[in-house]
Structures are given as C-alpha cells and as structure tokens.
Amino acid sequence: RSMNLNQKDVSVEDVLNISPQFVLHNLSVNTENSDFGPMYYKENLVYSSAINPSNFHTRVYHWNEQPFLNMFVGKLNTIESDIKKLGEFSKSINTRYHEATLTFSPDYKRVYFTRNNFNGELKRDDKGTNHLKLYSADLIKNEKNGKEEWTNIQELPFNSDNYSVGHPALSKDGKLLYFVSDMPGSIGATDIFVVDVIQQQS
C-alpha cells in the first residue's frame, strides 16, 4: 500500500513493510574484518580494509584486535555486481597505522584521506590519545620511470594534535571539502564541518 512517511503515526512495522527498492550484494573483496569507505576512482573503486598487505607479521590494532586499516583498489565489474581486488591503492600513502576514507579532486590529481596522527612519528595528546588527521597527496609523474605516483603528502592546516578530523568528502566541483571532527565548539560528539579549497592541483 502507498504510505506517507511524513505522518507522525508511522510505526516500525510500517517501515519494515515498505517494498524493497534495492538488492544488496556481498562483494567478494569483503573479509572477516572491517571493509568500508568506498570511493570511485575512474573505472575502479578504492576502499579501506583491515587486512594485512604484507606476508610478514600482522600488526594488530588492540581496540578491536584487527589489523590496521589500509586502502586498496578494486576493478569494478558492473555485470556481476562485484569487485575484483587489484592490490594496494598506494604504497606511499599506506603506512603501518590506519589509513581510511578518501576523496578525489574532480581531475583525480589530488586525494584527501584520513590517517592516524603519524608522519614518520606517532604523536599523542597529553592524555595519551592518538588522534586522526586529514592529509592530501598529489598524483605526479615520476621523471625516472614515467609512472604517476601519489607524492607530496601534506597535513591539512586545520589538523590538531588535540582533536580528530577525518572522513573527507569533496563537493562535485572540488571547491568545498567536508569533514567530521570533535574539535572544541562541536555541538555533538562529532559534527560535520566544511572549508573552502583554496589551492587546487592543476
């Protein structure tokens, strides 16, 4: 039956009885650990996964006893509604700690991503907490081998050692960057913030 969900007397049963509009598929790249944060990258999909890309000792994040998050890339298969795992997204971006949730500039020449407060050294605040930060990287052609590589990794200027910023998302035109933070002045535990993107990679 048709139903107006704006009515005040809508019940849980009413919501559960809505006809299905989507079909969910369990992708073959899913693991027993965390897999999330997909973002289209040209004909591929980049996503975060708590799997160990190394054949050596697996380092475990003790809050959930899973490997640290890194970013991987998969080939979209629209016919089979699945993803074929291709490997790590970028060895220069992935570190031994968490990397997750990313967004690309409209020309795919710049990426913004979330990482632990780590840039060669893991930093903590005065309570011992290691916060999340946002970083950018540029896709630059290596003059020696001719391959494009993600380099020029930099922190964004509103990062802090005392609170977290993460989960970036760019507007379609690439001029606005949205992110989540628990910085002082937040109304909730975390809020959504937006900043202008002043400098863009040409």
PDB file of C-alpha atoms in Angstrom:
ATOM      1  CA  ARG A   1       0.000   0.000   0.000  1.00  0.00           C
ATOM      2  CA  SER A   2       1.100   3.568  -0.536  1.00  0.00           C
ATOM      3  CA  MET A   3       2.181   5.386   2.589  1.00  0.00           C
ATOM      4  CA  ASN A   4       3.209   8.891   3.562  1.00  0.00           C
ATOM      5  CA  LEU A   5       6.298   8.537   5.780  1.00  0.00           C
ATOM      6  CA  ASN A   6       5.862  12.111   6.953  1.00  0.00           C
ATOM      7  CA  GLN A   7       2.879  11.099   9.053  1.00  0.00           C
ATOM      8  CA  LYS A   8       3.505  11.209  12.796  1.00  0.00           C
ATOM      9  CA  ASP A   9       1.861   7.832  13.390  1.00  0.00           C
ATOM     10  CA  VAL A  10       4.289   5.803  11.245  1.00  0.00           C
ATOM     11  CA  SER A  11       5.422   2.700  13.115  1.00  0.00           C
ATOM     12  CA  VAL A  12       8.438   0.415  12.802  1.00  0.00           C
ATOM     13  CA  GLU A  13       6.186  -2.176  11.172  1.00  0.00           C
ATOM     14  CA  ASP A  14       5.196   0.362   8.504  1.00  0.00           C
ATOM     15  CA  VAL A  15       8.832   0.993   7.660  1.00  0.00           C
ATOM     16  CA  LEU A  16       9.645  -2.737   7.551  1.00  0.00           C
ATOM     17  CA  ASN A  17       6.726  -3.310   5.174  1.00  0.00           C
ATOM     18  CA  ILE A  18       7.994  -0.868   2.546  1.00  0.00           C
ATOM     19  CA  SER A  19       8.637  -2.734  -0.698  1.00  0.00           C
ATOM     20  CA  PRO A  20      12.358  -3.378  -1.356  1.00  0.00           C
ATOM     21  CA  GLN A  21      13.913  -0.875  -3.760  1.00  0.00           C
ATOM     22  CA  PHE A  22      17.485  -2.178  -3.799  1.00  0.00           C
ATOM     23  CA  VAL A  23      19.271  -5.519  -3.947  1.00  0.00           C
ATOM     24  CA  LEU A  24      22.283  -5.977  -1.666  1.00  0.00           C
ATOM     25  CA  HIS A  25      25.301  -7.979  -2.848  1.00  0.00           C
ATOM     26  CA  ASN A  26      28.071  -9.242  -0.594  1.00  0.00           C
ATOM     27  CA  LEU A  27      31.214  -8.321  -2.537  1.00  0.00           C
ATOM     28  CA  SER A  28      33.969 -10.880  -2.917  1.00  0.00           C
ATOM     29  CA  VAL A  29      36.579  -8.396  -1.590  1.00  0.00           C
ATOM     30  CA  ASN A  30      34.885  -8.392   1.823  1.00  0.00           C
ATOM     31  CA  THR A  31      36.869 -10.031   4.611  1.00  0.00           C
ATOM     32  CA  GLU A  32      36.127 -11.188   8.144  1.00  0.00           C
ATOM     33  CA  ASN A  33      37.453  -7.814   9.324  1.00  0.00           C
ATOM     34  CA  SER A  34      36.367  -4.231   8.601  1.00  0.00           C
ATOM     35  CA  ASP A  35      35.848  -3.256   4.929  1.00  0.00           C
ATOM     36  CA  PHE A  36      34.283   0.164   4.247  1.00  0.00           C
ATOM     37  CA  GLY A  37      34.667   3.675   2.849  1.00  0.00           C
ATOM     38  CA  PRO A  38      34.327   3.006  -0.917  1.00  0.00           C
ATOM     39  CA  MET A  39      35.091   5.812  -3.360  1.00  0.00           C
ATOM     40  CA  TYR A  40      35.019   5.718  -7.151  1.00  0.00           C
ATOM     41  CA  TYR A  41      38.408   6.242  -8.808  1.00  0.00           C
ATOM     42  CA  LYS A  42      37.999   6.389 -12.586  1.00  0.00           C
ATOM     43  CA  GLU A  43      36.919   2.832 -13.573  1.00  0.00           C
ATOM     44  CA  ASN A  44      37.987   1.436 -10.208  1.00  0.00           C
ATOM     45  CA  LEU A  45      36.882   1.528  -6.596  1.00  0.00           C
ATOM     46  CA  VAL A  46      39.162   2.430  -3.691  1.00  0.00           C
ATOM     47  CA  TYR A  47      38.167   1.179  -0.251  1.00  0.00           C
ATOM     48  CA  SER A  48      39.507   0.720   3.271  1.00  0.00           C
ATOM     49  CA  SER A  49      40.190  -2.731   4.641  1.00  0.00           C
ATOM     50  CA  ALA A  50      41.674  -4.163   7.832  1.00  0.00           C
ATOM     51  CA  ILE A  51      43.721  -6.789   6.087  1.00  0.00           C
ATOM     52  CA  ASN A  52      47.462  -7.114   6.238  1.00  0.00           C
ATOM     53  CA  PRO A  53      49.044  -6.476   2.787  1.00  0.00           C
ATOM     54  CA  SER A  54      52.338  -7.935   3.979  1.00  0.00           C
ATOM     55  CA  ASN A  55      53.366 -11.573   4.008  1.00  0.00           C
ATOM     56  CA  PHE A  56      55.168 -10.933   7.281  1.00  0.00           C
ATOM     57  CA  HIS A  57      53.945 -10.423  10.848  1.00  0.00           C
ATOM     58  CA  THR A  58      50.436  -8.961  11.110  1.00  0.00           C
ATOM     59  CA  ARG A  59      50.285  -5.892  13.343  1.00  0.00           C
ATOM     60  CA  VAL A  60      47.033  -5.716  15.320  1.00  0.00           C
ATOM     61  CA  TYR A  61      45.089  -2.664  16.476  1.00  0.00           C
ATOM     62  CA  HIS A  62      44.278  -3.638  20.054  1.00  0.00           C
ATOM     63  CA  TRP A  63      40.986  -1.707  20.305  1.00  0.00           C
ATOM     64  CA  ASN A  64      39.318  -4.280  18.024  1.00  0.00           C
ATOM     65  CA  GLU A  65      42.038  -6.938  17.590  1.00  0.00           C
ATOM     66  CA  GLN A  66      42.073  -6.405  13.816  1.00  0.00           C
ATOM     67  CA  PRO A  67      44.930  -5.411  11.511  1.00  0.00           C
ATOM     68  CA  PHE A  68      45.396  -1.697  10.889  1.00  0.00           C
ATOM     69  CA  LEU A  69      43.378  -0.152   8.059  1.00  0.00           C
ATOM     70  CA  ASN A  70      44.922   0.442   4.671  1.00  0.00           C
ATOM     71  CA  MET A  71      43.486   1.466   1.305  1.00  0.00           C
ATOM     72  CA  PHE A  72      43.069  -0.966  -1.562  1.00  0.00           C
ATOM     73  CA  VAL A  73      41.839  -0.708  -5.124  1.00  0.00           C
ATOM     74  CA  GLY A  74      39.480  -2.996  -6.985  1.00  0.00           C
ATOM     75  CA  LYS A  75      38.223  -3.263 -10.550  1.00  0.00           C
ATOM     76  CA  LEU A  76      34.517  -2.608 -10.952  1.00  0.00           C
ATOM     77  CA  ASN A  77      32.562  -5.423 -12.583  1.00  0.00           C
ATOM     78  CA  THR A  78      29.105  -3.995 -13.254  1.00  0.00           C
ATOM     79  CA  ILE A  79      27.907  -7.164 -14.999  1.00  0.00           C
ATOM     80  CA  GLU A  80      28.451  -9.367 -11.961  1.00  0.00           C
ATOM     81  CA  SER A  81      27.873  -6.536  -9.435  1.00  0.00           C
ATOM     82  CA  ASP A  82      31.225  -7.331  -7.858  1.00  0.00           C
ATOM     83  CA  ILE A  83      34.747  -6.014  -7.351  1.00  0.00           C
ATOM     84  CA  LYS A  84      37.996  -7.724  -8.326  1.00  0.00           C
ATOM     85  CA  LYS A  85      40.764  -6.841  -5.880  1.00  0.00           C
ATOM     86  CA  LEU A  86      43.793  -5.361  -7.651  1.00  0.00           C
ATOM     87  CA  GLY A  87      46.034  -4.621  -4.655  1.00  0.00           C
ATOM     88  CA  GLU A  88      47.140  -1.706  -2.517  1.00  0.00           C
ATOM     89  CA  PHE A  89      45.962   1.696  -3.677  1.00  0.00           C
ATOM     90  CA  SER A  90      49.299   3.384  -2.923  1.00  0.00           C
ATOM     91  CA  LYS A  91      52.331   2.127  -1.032  1.00  0.00           C
ATOM     92  CA  SER A  92      53.411   5.732  -0.466  1.00  0.00           C
ATOM     93  CA  ILE A  93      50.099   6.575   1.260  1.00  0.00           C
ATOM     94  CA  ASN A  94      49.620   3.352   3.212  1.00  0.00           C
ATOM     95  CA  THR A  95      51.644   3.227   6.430  1.00  0.00           C
ATOM     96  CA  ARG A  96      51.861   0.786   9.341  1.00  0.00           C
ATOM     97  CA  TYR A  97      48.990   2.621  11.041  1.00  0.00           C
ATOM     98  CA  HIS A  98      45.436   3.499   9.910  1.00  0.00           C
ATOM     99  CA  GLU A  99      44.596   4.996   6.520  1.00  0.00           C
ATOM    100  CA  ALA A 100      40.942   5.141   5.521  1.00  0.00           C
ATOM    101  CA  THR A 101      38.131   7.129   3.883  1.00  0.00           C
ATOM    102  CA  LEU A 102      39.326   9.240   0.981  1.00  0.00           C
ATOM    103  CA  THR A 103      38.018  11.605  -1.676  1.00  0.00           C
ATOM    104  CA  PHE A 104      39.416  12.737  -5.039  1.00  0.00           C
ATOM    105  CA  SER A 105      39.537  16.085  -6.814  1.00  0.00           C
ATOM    106  CA  PRO A 106      37.411  16.211  -9.998  1.00  0.00           C
ATOM    107  CA  ASP A 107      40.520  15.658 -12.177  1.00  0.00           C
ATOM    108  CA  TYR A 108      41.752  12.755  -9.971  1.00  0.00           C
ATOM    109  CA  LYS A 109      45.083  14.541  -9.489  1.00  0.00           C
ATOM    110  CA  ARG A 110      44.693  15.123  -5.751  1.00  0.00           C
ATOM    111  CA  VAL A 111      43.449  12.870  -2.987  1.00  0.00           C
ATOM    112  CA  TYR A 112      42.404  13.748   0.573  1.00  0.00           C
ATOM    113  CA  PHE A 113      42.480  10.925   3.116  1.00  0.00           C
ATOM    114  CA  THR A 114      42.273  10.118   6.823  1.00  0.00           C
ATOM    115  CA  ARG A 115      45.317   8.856   8.718  1.00  0.00           C
ATOM    116  CA  ASN A 116      46.439   8.486  12.310  1.00  0.00           C
ATOM    117  CA  ASN A 117      48.493  11.395  13.625  1.00  0.00           C
ATOM    118  CA  PHE A 118      51.543   9.812  12.051  1.00  0.00           C
ATOM    119  CA  ASN A 119      54.047  11.244   9.626  1.00  0.00           C
ATOM    120  CA  GLY A 120      57.132   9.202  10.420  1.00  0.00           C
ATOM    121  CA  GLU A 121      56.390   9.512  14.150  1.00  0.00           C
ATOM    122  CA  LEU A 122      53.230   8.582  16.065  1.00  0.00           C
ATOM    123  CA  LYS A 123      52.062  11.585  18.125  1.00  0.00           C
ATOM    124  CA  ARG A 124      49.676  11.582  21.106  1.00  0.00           C
ATOM    125  CA  ASP A 125      47.969  14.316  23.092  1.00  0.00           C
ATOM    126  CA  ASP A 126      48.578  14.905  26.815  1.00  0.00           C
ATOM    127  CA  LYS A 127      46.017  12.170  27.634  1.00  0.00           C
ATOM    128  CA  GLY A 128      47.834   9.620  25.502  1.00  0.00           C
ATOM    129  CA  THR A 129      45.304   9.669  22.668  1.00  0.00           C
ATOM    130  CA  ASN A 130      46.475   9.371  19.076  1.00  0.00           C
ATOM    131  CA  HIS A 131      44.005  11.398  17.004  1.00  0.00           C
ATOM    132  CA  LEU A 132      43.066  11.261  13.328  1.00  0.00           C
ATOM    133  CA  LYS A 133      44.235  13.833  10.809  1.00  0.00           C
ATOM    134  CA  LEU A 134      43.496  14.713   7.195  1.00  0.00           C
ATOM    135  CA  TYR A 135      46.221  14.600   4.575  1.00  0.00           C
ATOM    136  CA  SER A 136      46.449  15.384   0.881  1.00  0.00           C
ATOM    137  CA  ALA A 137      48.626  13.849  -1.815  1.00  0.00           C
ATOM    138  CA  ASP A 138      49.218  14.783  -5.450  1.00  0.00           C
ATOM    139  CA  LEU A 139      49.462  12.452  -8.438  1.00  0.00           C
ATOM    140  CA  ILE A 140      52.798  13.392 -10.017  1.00  0.00           C
ATOM    141  CA  LYS A 141      54.679  11.759 -12.884  1.00  0.00           C
ATOM    142  CA  ASN A 142      57.991  10.221 -11.864  1.00  0.00           C
ATOM    143  CA  GLU A 143      60.610  11.525 -14.307  1.00  0.00           C
ATOM    144  CA  LYS A 144      62.785   8.426 -13.864  1.00  0.00           C
ATOM    145  CA  ASN A 145      60.277   5.695 -14.702  1.00  0.00           C
ATOM    146  CA  GLY A 146      57.439   7.716 -16.276  1.00  0.00           C
ATOM    147  CA  LYS A 147      54.848   6.357 -13.845  1.00  0.00           C
ATOM    148  CA  GLU A 148      52.383   8.525 -11.967  1.00  0.00           C
ATOM    149  CA  GLU A 149      52.768   8.257  -8.198  1.00  0.00           C
ATOM    150  CA  TRP A 150      50.997   9.733  -5.161  1.00  0.00           C
ATOM    151  CA  THR A 151      53.551  12.093  -3.648  1.00  0.00           C
ATOM    152  CA  ASN A 152      53.740  15.438  -1.846  1.00  0.00           C
ATOM    153  CA  ILE A 153      51.833  14.088   1.177  1.00  0.00           C
ATOM    154  CA  GLN A 154      50.892  17.002   3.441  1.00  0.00           C
ATOM    155  CA  GLU A 155      48.756  17.619   6.522  1.00  0.00           C
ATOM    156  CA  LEU A 156      45.802  19.934   6.090  1.00  0.00           C
ATOM    157  CA  PRO A 157      46.182  23.208   8.012  1.00  0.00           C
ATOM    158  CA  PHE A 158      43.261  22.691  10.433  1.00  0.00           C
ATOM    159  CA  ASN A 159      44.611  19.412  11.864  1.00  0.00           C
ATOM    160  CA  SER A 160      45.430  19.286  15.558  1.00  0.00           C
ATOM    161  CA  ASP A 161      47.277  17.005  17.956  1.00  0.00           C
ATOM    162  CA  ASN A 162      44.400  17.549  20.418  1.00  0.00           C
ATOM    163  CA  TYR A 163      41.323  16.505  18.403  1.00  0.00           C
ATOM    164  CA  SER A 164      40.455  14.411  15.368  1.00  0.00           C
ATOM    165  CA  VAL A 165      39.454  15.347  11.827  1.00  0.00           C
ATOM    166  CA  GLY A 166      38.549  12.730   9.258  1.00  0.00           C
ATOM    167  CA  HIS A 167      36.114  11.272   6.712  1.00  0.00           C
ATOM    168  CA  PRO A 168      36.718  13.816   3.900  1.00  0.00           C
ATOM    169  CA  ALA A 169      34.244  14.413   1.064  1.00  0.00           C
ATOM    170  CA  LEU A 170      34.606  16.917  -1.767  1.00  0.00           C
ATOM    171  CA  SER A 171      31.779  18.740  -3.498  1.00  0.00           C
ATOM    172  CA  LYS A 172      31.291  17.805  -7.158  1.00  0.00           C
ATOM    173  CA  ASP A 173      33.176  20.907  -8.347  1.00  0.00           C
ATOM    174  CA  GLY A 174      36.030  20.268  -5.864  1.00  0.00           C
ATOM    175  CA  LYS A 175      35.694  23.684  -4.229  1.00  0.00           C
ATOM    176  CA  LEU A 176      34.333  22.567  -0.853  1.00  0.00           C
ATOM    177  CA  LEU A 177      35.811  19.962   1.468  1.00  0.00           C
ATOM    178  CA  TYR A 178      33.529  18.420   4.085  1.00  0.00           C
ATOM    179  CA  PHE A 179      34.892  16.521   7.068  1.00  0.00           C
ATOM    180  CA  VAL A 180      33.970  15.259  10.530  1.00  0.00           C
ATOM    181  CA  SER A 181      35.616  16.496  13.726  1.00  0.00           C
ATOM    182  CA  ASP A 182      35.264  16.555  17.510  1.00  0.00           C
ATOM    183  CA  MET A 183      37.100  19.884  17.744  1.00  0.00           C
ATOM    184  CA  PRO A 184      36.177  22.307  20.562  1.00  0.00           C
ATOM    185  CA  GLY A 185      32.856  24.004  19.890  1.00  0.00           C
ATOM    186  CA  SER A 186      31.270  20.896  18.366  1.00  0.00           C
ATOM    187  CA  ILE A 187      27.603  20.551  19.254  1.00  0.00           C
ATOM    188  CA  GLY A 188      27.535  16.759  19.200  1.00  0.00           C
ATOM    189  CA  ALA A 189      30.243  14.222  19.907  1.00  0.00           C
ATOM    190  CA  THR A 190      31.337  14.925  16.329  1.00  0.00           C
ATOM    191  CA  ASP A 191      29.989  17.406  13.793  1.00  0.00           C
ATOM    192  CA  ILE A 192      30.293  17.931  10.034  1.00  0.00           C
ATOM    193  CA  PHE A 193      32.420  20.924   9.010  1.00  0.00           C
ATOM    194  CA  VAL A 194      33.135  22.462   5.609  1.00  0.00           C
ATOM    195  CA  VAL A 195      36.065  24.530   4.320  1.00  0.00           C
ATOM    196  CA  ASP A 196      36.891  26.208   1.008  1.00  0.00           C
ATOM    197  CA  VAL A 197      39.539  24.525  -1.120  1.00  0.00           C
ATOM    198  CA  ILE A 198      41.760  27.484  -1.917  1.00  0.00           C
ATOM    199  CA  GLN A 199      44.604  25.766  -3.733  1.00  0.00           C
ATOM    200  CA  GLN A 200      43.856  23.083  -6.309  1.00  0.00           C
ATOM    201  CA  GLN A 201      46.226  20.914  -8.307  1.00  0.00           C
ATOM    202  CA  SER A 202      46.044  21.869 -11.974  1.00  0.00           C
TER     203      SER A 202
END
